[in-house]
Amino acid sequence: MSSNLKKRKFIASAFKITCMSMTWICVLLLAVMLYHVTIEGLPWLSWQFLDNFPSRFPAKAGIKSALWGTVWLISFSAFFSIPLGVAAAIYLEEYAKPGRLSTLIEINIANLAGVPSIVYGILGLAIFVRGLALGRSVLAGSLTLSLLVLPVIIISSREAIRAVPTSLRQAAFALGATRWQTIRHHVLPTALPGILTGFILALSRAMGETAPLVMLGALTYVAFTPEGPMDAFTALPIQIFNWASRPQEEFHQLAAAGIIVLLAVLIIMNGSAILIRHRSLRDKKW
Amino acid sequence: MVNTPSTPTLETRNLTIRYGDSSAVKDVSLSIADRKITAIIGPSGCGKSTLLRAFNRMNDFIENVSMDGKILFRGIDLYGAEVDPVEVRRRIGMVFQKPNPFPKSIFRNVSWGPSIHGNTENLQELVETSLQKAALWKEVKDRLNGSALALSGGQQQRLCIARTLAMQPEIILMDEPCSALDPVSTSKIEDLLFELKEQYTIVIVTHNMQQASRVSDFTVFLDGGELVEFGETTQVFTRPKKKKTGDYVTGRFG
């Protein structure tokens, strides 16, 4: 009996140690990567780097067009995907009757969230670039990215809306409120922090996407910033990819500097998502 | 029935309510007297809440609910095609089992109902009178802009009553309003009920026999969805006509 106990205890601690080392391996890998990128890229980071267009001379090269391209892309993507996503989430949670159709829609959305991004690129190329003849423009790019993040926004918004207590809706209905008044005054304000967190996470994903934009034929060398939705563009991940694929060592370092900028923006966005969630949890007391 | 109330506000005729295939309320006919308190009692799962929620069409939000028979509100069929459920809920208010104030200020909790119906004048006055009627004014008058969620459970429930009163309803439905409250808060709400019945018709579902006998004028006893006994509270509690009623009110089953 005691030997059995010993064996069980050994298995228990072995399992614990295995899990712990797996965790540390992940953290370590990330740390090594960050260290590598920082060492390579940090010396290149400067105001000039942010404010220069790409150049074939590494010393003069910068990410101005890529940074602005990303800003344009993300703004337009937000503009298209947020209203669509939230409206769909409200419909599915508050209006749609449960049944075969809504289950089908639900499964479809969940699957779309897992479709590889390159597939969205092909779709965007066929529909937006060629079909609607938008060309390789900011508009075509952001419409494609909107499709890509739409499922993420719908799913996170639905979760936030579902987390609003039923008792709150009932209280409003019992006062003779219509469904719209209930949604407008109680459901949405209560779900807002969760919905916002979803936006930020979805847009962060859009920001890091390279494959669909490459598929669309986004340019890799752009010496201007977009001035309208129909202009050609490049984006941070594309610029990084471009530099990384060049033979010269200096360009690799530039790529690392670009990665630092991209990571910094992503960390700021994800950080604000965490902050919003944390604050909303603190304020909610029921 | 001997003591059928003279002027019914609400009347059910052969009312049957089903969830899918199982009936929660079976062939119930009763009438609710104007400006009196009617208590609905009965063991858990006997259909008390289902019956209550049918009165202001809150069952509409539940899937698979079907209904036979009629509910008349001052002679009008509550489930008639021309009746708007939103209007029904404005005129027949409801207080829930668990206090559910909006996560907003105390003032906004009371003023929201009137304001969505386009009443924006004299909100200040309306909020004050509603809170006074709900016996909450003295406790909250200095913190009307504070969060309703900072109030105690009993205060929150009185706020929910004030919120309902601000709509100036004709009937107030209460679904075990004291079940989540301590004895002191409970007795405050019971005192409040006595004052409210001067102006309002009240239907209260309760698990608490003492509460039903203390506050109500009429008592409805349901068991297994069927109406076992309905009459004046003193009669139901002291001279029940059915043995089952006697057993239940004296605590021998349920």
Coordinates of N, CA, C and O in Angstrom, one line a residue, chain B residues 122-207:
Chain B
N122 N -41.4 66.7 -15.2 CA -41.6 66.4 -13.8 C -41.0 65.1 -13.4 O -41.5 64.4 -12.5
L123 N -39.9 64.7 -14.0 CA -39.3 63.4 -13.7 C -38.9 63.5 -12.2 O -39.0 62.5 -11.5
Q124 N -38.3 64.6 -11.8 CA -37.8 64.8 -10.5 C -38.9 64.5 -9.4 O -38.7 63.7 -8.5
E125 N -40.1 65.1 -9.7 CA -41.2 64.9 -8.8 C -41.7 63.4 -8.8 O -41.9 62.8 -7.7
L126 N -41.7 62.9 -10.0 CA -42.2 61.5 -10.1 C -41.3 60.5 -9.4 O -41.7 59.6 -8.7
V127 N -40.0 60.8 -9.5 CA -39.0 59.9 -8.9 C -39.2 60.0 -7.3 O -39.2 59.0 -6.6
E128 N -39.4 61.3 -6.9 CA -39.5 61.4 -5.4 C -40.8 60.8 -4.9 O -40.7 60.0 -3.9
T129 N -41.9 61.0 -5.6 CA -43.1 60.3 -5.1 C -43.1 58.8 -5.1 O -43.5 58.1 -4.2
S130 N -42.5 58.3 -6.2 CA -42.4 56.9 -6.3 C -41.5 56.3 -5.2 O -41.8 55.3 -4.6
L131 N -40.4 57.0 -4.9 CA -39.5 56.5 -3.9 C -40.2 56.6 -2.5 O -40.0 55.7 -1.7
Q132 N -41.0 57.6 -2.4 CA -41.7 57.8 -1.1 C -42.7 56.7 -0.9 O -42.8 56.1 0.2
K133 N -43.5 56.4 -2.0 CA -44.5 55.3 -1.9 C -43.8 54.0 -1.6 O -44.4 53.2 -1.0
A134 N -42.6 53.8 -2.1 CA -41.9 52.6 -1.9 C -41.1 52.6 -0.5 O -40.3 51.7 -0.3
A135 N -41.4 53.6 0.3 CA -40.7 53.8 1.6 C -39.2 53.7 1.5 O -38.5 53.1 2.3
L136 N -38.7 54.3 0.5 CA -37.2 54.3 0.3 C -36.6 55.7 0.3 O -35.4 55.9 0.4
W137 N -37.5 56.7 0.1 CA -37.0 58.1 -0.1 C -36.1 58.6 1.0 O -35.0 59.1 0.7
K138 N -36.5 58.3 2.3 CA -35.6 58.9 3.4 C -34.2 58.3 3.3 O -33.3 59.0 3.6
E139 N -34.1 57.0 2.9 CA -32.8 56.4 2.9 C -31.9 56.8 1.8 O -30.7 56.7 1.9
V140 N -32.5 57.2 0.7 CA -31.7 57.5 -0.5 C -31.7 58.9 -1.0 O -31.1 59.2 -2.0
K141 N -32.5 59.8 -0.3 CA -32.7 61.1 -0.9 C -31.4 61.9 -1.1 O -31.3 62.7 -1.9
D142 N -30.3 61.5 -0.3 CA -29.1 62.3 -0.4 C -28.1 61.6 -1.4 O -27.0 62.1 -1.6
R143 N -28.5 60.5 -1.9 CA -27.6 59.8 -2.9 C -28.3 59.3 -4.1 O -28.1 58.2 -4.6
L144 N -29.2 60.1 -4.7 CA -30.0 59.7 -5.8 C -29.1 59.4 -7.0 O -29.5 58.6 -7.9
N145 N -27.9 60.1 -7.1 CA -27.0 59.8 -8.2 C -26.0 58.7 -8.0 O -25.2 58.4 -8.8
G146 N -26.1 58.1 -6.8 CA -25.2 57.0 -6.5 C -25.7 55.7 -7.2 O -26.9 55.7 -7.6
S147 N -24.8 54.7 -7.3 CA -25.2 53.5 -7.9 C -26.3 52.7 -7.2 O -26.2 52.6 -5.9
A148 N -27.2 52.2 -7.9 CA -28.3 51.4 -7.3 C -27.7 50.1 -6.7 O -28.3 49.5 -5.8
L149 N -26.6 49.7 -7.3 CA -26.0 48.4 -6.9 C -25.3 48.5 -5.5 O -25.0 47.5 -4.9
A150 N -25.2 49.8 -5.0 CA -24.5 50.0 -3.7 C -25.6 49.8 -2.6 O -25.2 49.7 -1.4
L151 N -26.8 49.7 -2.9 CA -27.9 49.5 -1.9 C -27.9 48.1 -1.4 O -27.5 47.2 -2.0
S152 N -28.5 47.9 -0.2 CA -28.7 46.6 0.4 C -29.7 45.8 -0.4 O -30.5 46.5 -1.2
G153 N -29.8 44.5 -0.2 CA -30.8 43.7 -1.0 C -32.2 44.2 -0.8 O -33.0 44.4 -1.7
G154 N -32.6 44.5 0.5 CA -33.9 45.0 0.8 C -34.2 46.3 0.1 O -35.3 46.6 -0.4
Q155 N -33.2 47.2 0.2 CA -33.4 48.5 -0.4 C -33.5 48.4 -1.9 O -34.3 49.1 -2.6
Q156 N -32.7 47.5 -2.5 CA -32.8 47.2 -4.0 C -34.2 46.8 -4.3 O -34.7 47.2 -5.4
Q157 N -34.8 45.9 -3.5 CA -36.1 45.4 -3.9 C -37.1 46.5 -3.8 O -38.0 46.6 -4.6
R158 N -37.0 47.4 -2.8 CA -37.9 48.5 -2.7 C -37.7 49.5 -3.8 O -38.6 50.1 -4.3
L159 N -36.4 49.6 -4.3 CA -36.2 50.4 -5.5 C -36.9 49.8 -6.7 O -37.4 50.5 -7.5
C160 N -36.8 48.5 -6.8 CA -37.5 47.8 -7.9 C -39.0 48.1 -7.8 O -39.7 48.3 -8.9
I161 N -39.6 48.2 -6.6 CA -41.0 48.5 -6.5 C -41.2 49.9 -6.9 O -42.2 50.2 -7.6
A162 N -40.3 50.8 -6.4 CA -40.5 52.2 -6.8 C -40.4 52.4 -8.3 O -41.2 53.2 -8.9
R163 N -39.5 51.7 -9.0 CA -39.4 51.7 -10.4 C -40.7 51.3 -11.1 O -41.1 51.9 -12.1
T164 N -41.3 50.3 -10.5 CA -42.6 49.8 -11.1 C -43.7 50.8 -10.8 O -44.5 51.1 -11.7
L165 N -43.7 51.4 -9.6 CA -44.7 52.4 -9.3 C -44.6 53.7 -10.2 O -45.7 54.3 -10.5
A166 N -43.4 54.0 -10.6 CA -43.2 55.2 -11.4 C -44.0 55.1 -12.7 O -44.2 56.1 -13.4
M167 N -44.3 53.9 -13.1 CA -45.0 53.7 -14.4 C -46.5 53.9 -14.2 O -47.3 53.8 -15.1
Q168 N -46.9 54.1 -12.9 CA -48.3 54.2 -12.6 C -49.1 53.1 -13.1 O -50.1 53.3 -13.9
P169 N -48.8 51.9 -12.8 CA -49.4 50.7 -13.3 C -50.8 50.5 -12.6 O -51.1 51.1 -11.6
E170 N -51.6 49.7 -13.2 CA -52.9 49.4 -12.6 C -52.8 48.2 -11.7 O -53.6 48.0 -10.8
I171 N -52.0 47.3 -12.1 CA -51.8 46.0 -11.3 C -50.3 45.9 -11.1 O -49.5 46.2 -12.0
I172 N -49.9 45.4 -9.9 CA -48.5 45.0 -9.7 C -48.4 43.5 -9.4 O -49.1 43.0 -8.5
L173 N -47.6 42.9 -10.2 CA -47.4 41.4 -10.0 C -46.1 41.3 -9.2 O -45.1 41.9 -9.5
M174 N -46.1 40.5 -8.2 CA -44.9 40.3 -7.4 C -44.6 38.8 -7.3 O -45.4 38.0 -6.8
D175 N -43.4 38.4 -7.8 CA -43.0 37.0 -7.8 C -42.0 36.7 -6.6 O -40.8 36.9 -6.7
E176 N -42.6 36.2 -5.5 CA -41.8 36.0 -4.3 C -40.8 37.1 -4.0 O -39.6 36.9 -4.0
P177 N -41.3 38.3 -3.8 CA -40.5 39.5 -3.7 C -39.6 39.5 -2.5 O -38.6 40.2 -2.4
C178 N -39.9 38.6 -1.5 CA -39.1 38.7 -0.3 C -38.2 37.4 -0.1 O -37.6 37.3 0.9
S179 N -38.2 36.5 -1.1 CA -37.5 35.3 -0.8 C -36.0 35.5 -0.7 O -35.3 34.6 -0.2
A180 N -35.5 36.6 -1.3 CA -34.0 36.8 -1.2 C -33.7 37.8 -0.1 O -32.6 38.2 0.0
L181 N -34.7 38.1 0.8 CA -34.5 39.2 1.8 C -34.5 38.6 3.2 O -35.0 37.6 3.5
D182 N -33.9 39.4 4.1 CA -33.8 39.1 5.5 C -35.2 39.5 6.2 O -36.0 40.2 5.6
P183 N -35.5 39.0 7.4 CA -36.8 39.3 8.0 C -37.1 40.7 8.2 O -38.3 41.1 8.0
V184 N -36.1 41.6 8.5 CA -36.4 43.0 8.7 C -36.9 43.6 7.3 O -37.9 44.3 7.3
S185 N -36.1 43.3 6.3 CA -36.5 43.9 5.0 C -37.8 43.3 4.5 O -38.7 44.0 3.9
T186 N -38.1 42.0 4.9 CA -39.4 41.4 4.5 C -40.5 42.2 5.2 O -41.5 42.5 4.5
S187 N -40.4 42.5 6.5 CA -41.5 43.1 7.1 C -41.7 44.5 6.6 O -42.8 45.0 6.5
K188 N -40.6 45.2 6.2 CA -40.8 46.5 5.6 C -41.6 46.4 4.3 O -42.4 47.3 4.0
I189 N -41.3 45.4 3.5 CA -42.0 45.2 2.2 C -43.5 44.9 2.5 O -44.4 45.4 1.8
E190 N -43.7 44.0 3.5 CA -45.1 43.7 3.8 C -45.9 44.9 4.3 O -47.0 45.1 3.9
D191 N -45.3 45.8 5.1 CA -45.9 47.0 5.5 C -46.3 47.8 4.3 O -47.4 48.4 4.2
L192 N -45.3 47.9 3.4 CA -45.5 48.6 2.1 C -46.7 48.1 1.3 O -47.5 48.9 0.8
L193 N -46.8 46.8 1.3 CA -48.0 46.2 0.5 C -49.3 46.7 1.0 O -50.2 47.0 0.3
F194 N -49.4 46.9 2.4 CA -50.7 47.3 2.9 C -51.0 48.7 2.4 O -52.1 49.1 2.2
E195 N -49.9 49.6 2.3 CA -50.2 50.9 1.9 C -50.5 50.9 0.4 O -51.3 51.7 -0.1
L196 N -49.8 50.1 -0.3 CA -50.0 50.1 -1.8 C -51.4 49.6 -2.2 O -51.9 50.1 -3.3
K197 N -52.0 48.8 -1.4 CA -53.2 48.2 -1.9 C -54.4 49.2 -1.9 O -55.4 49.0 -2.5
E198 N -54.2 50.4 -1.2 CA -55.1 51.5 -1.3 C -55.3 51.9 -2.8 O -56.4 52.3 -3.2
Q199 N -54.2 51.9 -3.5 CA -54.2 52.4 -4.9 C -54.1 51.3 -6.0 O -54.4 51.6 -7.1
Y200 N -53.5 50.2 -5.6 CA -53.1 49.3 -6.7 C -53.7 47.9 -6.4 O -53.9 47.5 -5.2
T201 N -53.9 47.2 -7.5 CA -54.3 45.8 -7.3 C -53.0 45.0 -7.3 O -52.1 45.2 -8.1
I202 N -52.8 44.1 -6.3 CA -51.6 43.4 -6.2 C -51.8 41.9 -6.3 O -52.7 41.4 -5.6
V203 N -51.0 41.2 -7.0 CA -51.0 39.8 -7.0 C -49.6 39.3 -6.6 O -48.6 39.8 -7.2
I204 N -49.5 38.5 -5.6 CA -48.2 38.2 -5.0 C -48.1 36.6 -5.0 O -49.0 36.0 -4.5
V205 N -47.0 36.2 -5.5 CA -46.7 34.7 -5.4 C -45.8 34.6 -4.2 O -44.8 35.4 -4.0
T206 N -46.1 33.7 -3.3 CA -45.2 33.5 -2.1 C -45.1 32.1 -1.7 O -46.0 31.3 -1.9
H207 N -44.0 31.8 -1.1 CA -43.7 30.4 -0.6 C -44.0 30.4 0.9 O -44.0 29.4 1.5

